[in-house]
PDB file of C-alpha atoms in Angstrom:
ATOM      1  CA  GLY A   1     -47.022-127.447   4.034  1.00 63.00           C
ATOM      2  CA  GLY A   2     -44.573-125.467   2.097  1.00 65.00           C
ATOM      3  CA  GLU A   3     -45.312-123.466  -0.990  1.00 74.00           C
ATOM      4  CA  SER A   4     -43.747-124.047  -4.335  1.00 78.00           C
ATOM      5  CA  GLY A   5     -43.698-121.744  -7.263  1.00 82.00           C
ATOM      6  CA  THR A   6     -41.716-120.299 -10.052  1.00 86.00           C
ATOM      7  CA  VAL A   7     -39.174-117.578  -9.485  1.00 87.00           C
ATOM      8  CA  ASN A   8     -38.574-115.300 -12.423  1.00 87.00           C
ATOM      9  CA  SER A   9     -35.570-113.049 -12.477  1.00 87.00           C
ATOM     10  CA  TYR A  10     -35.125-110.105 -14.787  1.00 87.00           C
ATOM     11  CA  SER A  11     -32.179-107.892 -15.413  1.00 87.00           C
ATOM     12  CA  ALA A  12     -32.614-104.246 -16.154  1.00 85.00           C
ATOM     13  CA  VAL A  13     -30.241-101.626 -17.446  1.00 84.00           C
ATOM     14  CA  ILE A  14     -30.895 -98.189 -16.028  1.00 85.00           C
ATOM     15  CA  HIS A  15     -29.656 -95.336 -18.154  1.00 81.00           C
ATOM     16  CA  PRO A  16     -29.080 -92.104 -16.248  1.00 84.00           C
ATOM     17  CA  ILE A  17     -30.777 -88.860 -17.249  1.00 86.00           C
ATOM     18  CA  PRO A  18     -28.244 -86.444 -18.758  1.00 89.00           C
ATOM     19  CA  ASN A  19     -26.834 -84.063 -16.110  1.00 91.00           C
ATOM     20  CA  LEU A  20     -27.194 -80.758 -17.968  1.00 93.00           C
ATOM     21  CA  ASN A  21     -26.051 -77.373 -16.679  1.00 92.00           C
ATOM     22  CA  ILE A  22     -25.633 -74.297 -18.905  1.00 92.00           C
ATOM     23  CA  GLY A  23     -25.030 -71.956 -15.952  1.00 88.00           C
ATOM     24  CA  PRO A  24     -26.828 -70.211 -13.087  1.00 82.00           C
ATOM     25  CA  ASP A  25     -30.494 -69.187 -13.376  1.00 79.00           C
ATOM     26  CA  SER A  26     -29.454 -65.661 -14.371  1.00 76.00           C
ATOM     27  CA  MET A  27     -26.089 -64.214 -15.292  1.00 81.00           C
ATOM     28  CA  GLU A  28     -24.638 -60.819 -16.206  1.00 80.00           C
ATOM     29  CA  VAL A  29     -22.610 -61.064 -19.414  1.00 84.00           C
ATOM     30  CA  ASP A  30     -21.183 -58.942 -22.207  1.00 80.00           C
ATOM     31  CA  PHE A  31     -22.822 -59.524 -25.580  1.00 79.00           C
ATOM     32  CA  PRO A  32     -22.239 -61.318 -27.841  1.00 82.00           C
ATOM     33  CA  HIS A  33     -22.076 -64.284 -25.408  1.00 90.00           C
ATOM     34  CA  THR A  34     -21.573 -67.981 -26.156  1.00 94.00           C
ATOM     35  CA  LEU A  35     -23.607 -70.562 -24.243  1.00 95.00           C
ATOM     36  CA  THR A  36     -22.092 -74.051 -24.222  1.00 94.00           C
ATOM     37  CA  SER A  37     -23.469 -77.449 -23.225  1.00 92.00           C
ATOM     38  CA  ASN A  38     -21.470 -79.207 -20.497  1.00 86.00           C
ATOM     39  CA  ILE A  39     -22.151 -82.713 -21.885  1.00 91.00           C
ATOM     40  CA  GLY A  40     -21.542 -84.661 -25.067  1.00 89.00           C
ATOM     41  CA  ASN A  41     -22.933 -87.783 -26.770  1.00 91.00           C
ATOM     42  CA  VAL A  42     -26.397 -86.177 -26.916  1.00 95.00           C
ATOM     43  CA  THR A  43     -28.502 -84.302 -29.463  1.00 96.00           C
ATOM     44  CA  TYR A  44     -29.052 -80.601 -28.779  1.00 97.00           C
ATOM     45  CA  LEU A  45     -32.045 -78.338 -29.248  1.00 97.00           C
ATOM     46  CA  TRP A  46     -31.611 -74.676 -28.222  1.00 97.00           C
ATOM     47  CA  SER A  47     -34.390 -72.108 -27.798  1.00 96.00           C
ATOM     48  CA  ASN A  48     -33.271 -70.404 -31.029  1.00 95.00           C
ATOM     49  CA  GLY A  49     -33.547 -73.664 -32.983  1.00 96.00           C
ATOM     50  CA  GLY A  50     -29.791 -74.352 -32.927  1.00 95.00           C
ATOM     51  CA  THR A  51     -28.724 -77.998 -32.822  1.00 96.00           C
ATOM     52  CA  GLY A  52     -24.998 -77.675 -32.027  1.00 95.00           C
ATOM     53  CA  SER A  53     -23.253 -77.937 -28.652  1.00 95.00           C
ATOM     54  CA  TYR A  54     -23.188 -74.120 -28.329  1.00 95.00           C
ATOM     55  CA  ILE A  55     -24.974 -70.953 -29.457  1.00 96.00           C
ATOM     56  CA  THR A  56     -23.865 -67.324 -29.540  1.00 92.00           C
ATOM     57  CA  VAL A  57     -26.486 -64.832 -28.391  1.00 89.00           C
ATOM     58  CA  THR A  58     -26.538 -61.072 -28.786  1.00 81.00           C
ATOM     59  CA  GLN A  59     -29.235 -59.749 -26.469  1.00 79.00           C
ATOM     60  CA  THR A  60     -30.790 -59.925 -23.031  1.00 76.00           C
ATOM     61  CA  GLY A  61     -33.239 -62.773 -22.705  1.00 79.00           C
ATOM     62  CA  THR A  62     -34.098 -66.256 -21.531  1.00 86.00           C
ATOM     63  CA  TYR A  63     -32.404 -69.121 -23.344  1.00 93.00           C
ATOM     64  CA  TRP A  64     -32.885 -72.872 -22.918  1.00 95.00           C
ATOM     65  CA  LEU A  65     -31.286 -76.098 -24.058  1.00 96.00           C
ATOM     66  CA  THR A  66     -32.842 -79.568 -24.194  1.00 97.00           C
ATOM     67  CA  VAL A  67     -30.539 -82.539 -24.721  1.00 97.00           C
ATOM     68  CA  THR A  68     -31.494 -86.123 -25.586  1.00 96.00           C
ATOM     69  CA  ASN A  69     -29.149 -89.055 -25.030  1.00 95.00           C
ATOM     70  CA  PRO A  70     -29.033 -92.150 -27.289  1.00 94.00           C
ATOM     71  CA  PHE A  71     -31.548 -93.894 -24.975  1.00 93.00           C
ATOM     72  CA  GLY A  72     -34.184 -91.176 -25.444  1.00 93.00           C
ATOM     73  CA  CYS A  73     -33.713 -89.609 -21.990  1.00 92.00           C
ATOM     74  CA  THR A  74     -33.945 -85.814 -22.010  1.00 94.00           C
ATOM     75  CA  ALA A  75     -32.846 -82.983 -19.755  1.00 94.00           C
ATOM     76  CA  SER A  76     -33.361 -79.232 -20.036  1.00 95.00           C
ATOM     77  CA  ASP A  77     -31.794 -76.148 -18.498  1.00 95.00           C
ATOM     78  CA  THR A  78     -32.710 -72.474 -18.776  1.00 91.00           C
ATOM     79  CA  ILE A  79     -30.664 -69.318 -18.218  1.00 90.00           C
ATOM     80  CA  TYR A  80     -31.524 -65.595 -18.246  1.00 83.00           C
ATOM     81  CA  LEU A  81     -28.675 -63.497 -19.651  1.00 84.00           C
ATOM     82  CA  TYR A  82     -28.455 -59.743 -19.222  1.00 76.00           C
ATOM     83  CA  THR A  83     -25.971 -56.942 -19.357  1.00 74.00           C
ATOM     84  CA  GLY A  84     -25.612 -54.644 -16.349  1.00 69.00           C
ATOM     85  CA  THR A  85     -26.807 -51.678 -18.394  1.00 75.00           C
ATOM     86  CA  PHE A  86     -29.496 -52.008 -21.009  1.00 68.00           C
ATOM     87  CA  ILE A  87     -28.809 -49.682 -23.905  1.00 72.00           C
ATOM     88  CA  GLY A  88     -31.209 -49.940 -26.778  1.00 80.00           C
ATOM     89  CA  THR A  89     -33.337 -47.912 -29.101  1.00 87.00           C
ATOM     90  CA  ILE A  90     -37.069 -47.696 -29.476  1.00 89.00           C
ATOM     91  CA  PRO A  91     -37.848 -49.791 -32.586  1.00 87.00           C
ATOM     92  CA  GLY A  92     -38.154 -47.675 -35.725  1.00 88.00           C
ATOM     93  CA  SER A  93     -36.562 -44.620 -34.106  1.00 88.00           C
ATOM     94  CA  GLU A  94     -33.219 -43.156 -33.079  1.00 86.00           C
ATOM     95  CA  ILE A  95     -34.336 -42.771 -29.452  1.00 89.00           C
ATOM     96  CA  GLU A  96     -31.726 -44.261 -27.118  1.00 86.00           C
ATOM     97  CA  VAL A  97     -32.925 -45.857 -23.857  1.00 91.00           C
ATOM     98  CA  ASN A  98     -30.633 -46.684 -20.906  1.00 88.00           C
ATOM     99  CA  VAL A  99     -31.846 -48.735 -17.914  1.00 91.00           C
ATOM    100  CA  PHE A 100     -29.359 -49.575 -15.140  1.00 86.00           C
ATOM    101  CA  PRO A 101     -28.255 -51.362 -13.029  1.00 86.00           C
ATOM    102  CA  ASN A 102     -29.824 -54.712 -13.828  1.00 86.00           C
ATOM    103  CA  PRO A 103     -30.329 -56.590 -11.574  1.00 87.00           C
ATOM    104  CA  VAL A 104     -31.138 -53.803  -9.123  1.00 90.00           C
ATOM    105  CA  ASP A 105     -31.655 -53.854  -5.349  1.00 88.00           C
ATOM    106  CA  ASP A 106     -31.816 -50.133  -4.533  1.00 91.00           C
ATOM    107  CA  ILE A 107     -32.045 -47.341  -7.130  1.00 90.00           C
ATOM    108  CA  LEU A 108     -33.071 -48.055 -10.727  1.00 93.00           C
ATOM    109  CA  PHE A 109     -32.017 -45.357 -13.189  1.00 90.00           C
ATOM    110  CA  VAL A 110     -33.701 -44.645 -16.509  1.00 93.00           C
ATOM    111  CA  LYS A 111     -32.338 -42.283 -19.130  1.00 89.00           C
ATOM    112  CA  VAL A 112     -33.977 -41.596 -22.497  1.00 92.00           C
ATOM    113  CA  LEU A 113     -32.203 -39.598 -25.208  1.00 86.00           C
ATOM    114  CA  PRO A 114     -34.596 -38.667 -28.023  1.00 87.00           C
ATOM    115  CA  ASP A 115     -33.147 -37.242 -31.248  1.00 84.00           C
ATOM    116  CA  LYS A 116     -35.512 -34.269 -30.878  1.00 89.00           C
ATOM    117  CA  PRO A 117     -37.642 -32.926 -28.004  1.00 91.00           C
ATOM    118  CA  LEU A 118     -40.331 -35.504 -27.225  1.00 92.00           C
ATOM    119  CA  GLU A 119     -42.793 -36.456 -24.522  1.00 94.00           C
ATOM    120  CA  VAL A 120     -41.564 -39.521 -22.618  1.00 95.00           C
ATOM    121  CA  LYS A 121     -43.569 -41.782 -20.331  1.00 96.00           C
ATOM    122  CA  PHE A 122     -41.810 -44.213 -17.974  1.00 97.00           C
ATOM    123  CA  GLU A 123     -43.742 -47.042 -16.303  1.00 97.00           C
ATOM    124  CA  LEU A 124     -42.472 -49.778 -13.986  1.00 97.00           C
ATOM    125  CA  ILE A 125     -44.688 -52.871 -14.007  1.00 97.00           C
ATOM    126  CA  SER A 126     -44.574 -55.585 -11.329  1.00 96.00           C
ATOM    127  CA  PRO A 127     -44.304 -59.333 -11.988  1.00 92.00           C
ATOM    128  CA  LEU A 128     -48.097 -59.484 -11.483  1.00 93.00           C
ATOM    129  CA  GLY A 129     -48.711 -56.839 -14.152  1.00 94.00           C
ATOM    130  CA  ARG A 130     -49.460 -53.988 -11.729  1.00 96.00           C
ATOM    131  CA  LYS A 131     -48.089 -50.511 -12.467  1.00 97.00           C
ATOM    132  CA  VAL A 132     -45.912 -49.686  -9.434  1.00 97.00           C
ATOM    133  CA  TYR A 133     -44.388 -46.446 -10.720  1.00 97.00           C
ATOM    134  CA  GLU A 134     -45.078 -43.941 -13.472  1.00 97.00           C
ATOM    135  CA  SER A 135     -43.654 -40.613 -14.567  1.00 96.00           C
ATOM    136  CA  GLU A 136     -43.994 -38.431 -17.637  1.00 95.00           C
ATOM    137  CA  SER A 137     -42.066 -35.553 -19.128  1.00 93.00           C
ATOM    138  CA  ALA A 138     -42.959 -32.680 -21.373  1.00 90.00           C
ATOM    139  CA  ARG A 139     -41.034 -32.242 -24.623  1.00 88.00           C
ATOM    140  CA  GLU A 140     -37.428 -32.694 -23.559  1.00 85.00           C
ATOM    141  CA  LEU A 141     -34.137 -33.670 -25.143  1.00 86.00           C
ATOM    142  CA  VAL A 142     -33.065 -35.721 -22.109  1.00 87.00           C
ATOM    143  CA  PHE A 143     -35.405 -37.642 -19.824  1.00 92.00           C
ATOM    144  CA  GLU A 144     -33.910 -38.978 -16.595  1.00 91.00           C
ATOM    145  CA  ASP A 145     -35.648 -40.607 -13.666  1.00 94.00           C
ATOM    146  CA  GLU A 146     -34.862 -42.934 -10.796  1.00 93.00           C
ATOM    147  CA  VAL A 147     -36.926 -45.278  -8.651  1.00 96.00           C
ATOM    148  CA  ASP A 148     -36.072 -46.663  -5.220  1.00 96.00           C
ATOM    149  CA  VAL A 149     -36.976 -50.353  -5.533  1.00 96.00           C
ATOM    150  CA  SER A 150     -35.436 -51.468  -2.225  1.00 95.00           C
ATOM    151  CA  SER A 151     -38.882 -52.077  -0.692  1.00 96.00           C
ATOM    152  CA  PHE A 152     -40.237 -53.891  -3.786  1.00 96.00           C
ATOM    153  CA  GLU A 153     -40.810 -57.639  -3.839  1.00 94.00           C
ATOM    154  CA  SER A 154     -38.085 -59.528  -5.708  1.00 94.00           C
ATOM    155  CA  GLY A 155     -38.856 -60.686  -9.217  1.00 94.00           C
ATOM    156  CA  MET A 156     -38.873 -59.748 -12.884  1.00 94.00           C
ATOM    157  CA  TYR A 157     -40.277 -56.274 -13.518  1.00 97.00           C
ATOM    158  CA  PHE A 158     -40.836 -54.508 -16.806  1.00 96.00           C
ATOM    159  CA  VAL A 159     -39.752 -50.965 -17.652  1.00 96.00           C
ATOM    160  CA  ARG A 160     -41.958 -49.524 -20.377  1.00 96.00           C
ATOM    161  CA  ILE A 161     -40.743 -46.368 -22.122  1.00 96.00           C
ATOM    162  CA  SER A 162     -43.343 -44.790 -24.403  1.00 96.00           C
ATOM    163  CA  THR A 163     -42.952 -41.845 -26.787  1.00 95.00           C
ATOM    164  CA  PRO A 164     -45.017 -40.593 -29.720  1.00 94.00           C
ATOM    165  CA  GLU A 165     -42.560 -42.518 -31.967  1.00 92.00           C
ATOM    166  CA  GLY A 166     -43.064 -45.882 -30.270  1.00 94.00           C
ATOM    167  CA  GLN A 167     -42.278 -47.821 -27.129  1.00 94.00           C
ATOM    168  CA  ILE A 168     -39.841 -50.354 -25.738  1.00 94.00           C
ATOM    169  CA  VAL A 169     -40.189 -52.797 -22.843  1.00 94.00           C
ATOM    170  CA  VAL A 170     -37.088 -53.846 -20.875  1.00 92.00           C
ATOM    171  CA  LYS A 171     -37.013 -56.719 -18.349  1.00 92.00           C
ATOM    172  CA  VAL A 172     -35.415 -55.750 -15.034  1.00 93.00           C
ATOM    173  CA  ILE A 173     -34.632 -58.117 -12.151  1.00 92.00           C
ATOM    174  CA  VAL A 174     -35.365 -56.621  -8.719  1.00 95.00           C
ATOM    175  CA  GLU A 175     -33.442 -58.436  -5.998  1.00 92.00           C
TER     176      GLU A 175
END
């Protein structure tokens, strides 16, 4: 005997996931910098709350974009933007901090320029939160130091500069 039965056929429409790319994982740029979506016919949500096809950013950091197409499919991409030299000030002070180059694969330089003689503490913290380098100065008008990171494991490190007037933490990529 043969078998008889019912054959049901269905048709399905498969909508592709948006192919989003806002750039490489990390990129050296000059600020301000404009990040742009490479696709249209989607809704946008940027890490800063923006909902347009582009945002303009002004500082080192990680930025992301999530897009949603009309079928409800989403895609996200993240980028870390940095400038080769970090120049900033300790919040609430006039103390200038320079950290360069970034990313770094050999010698990392740190320069702190207080507006008056101050004690300065420089710490380099590993991606696992371990202090891998530390130095301190007495009351000086210029603090300069350098660290050979060529033997360090690759990853995101943190430079912490502390003074009696406050501190600043700078992300540094060791390659």
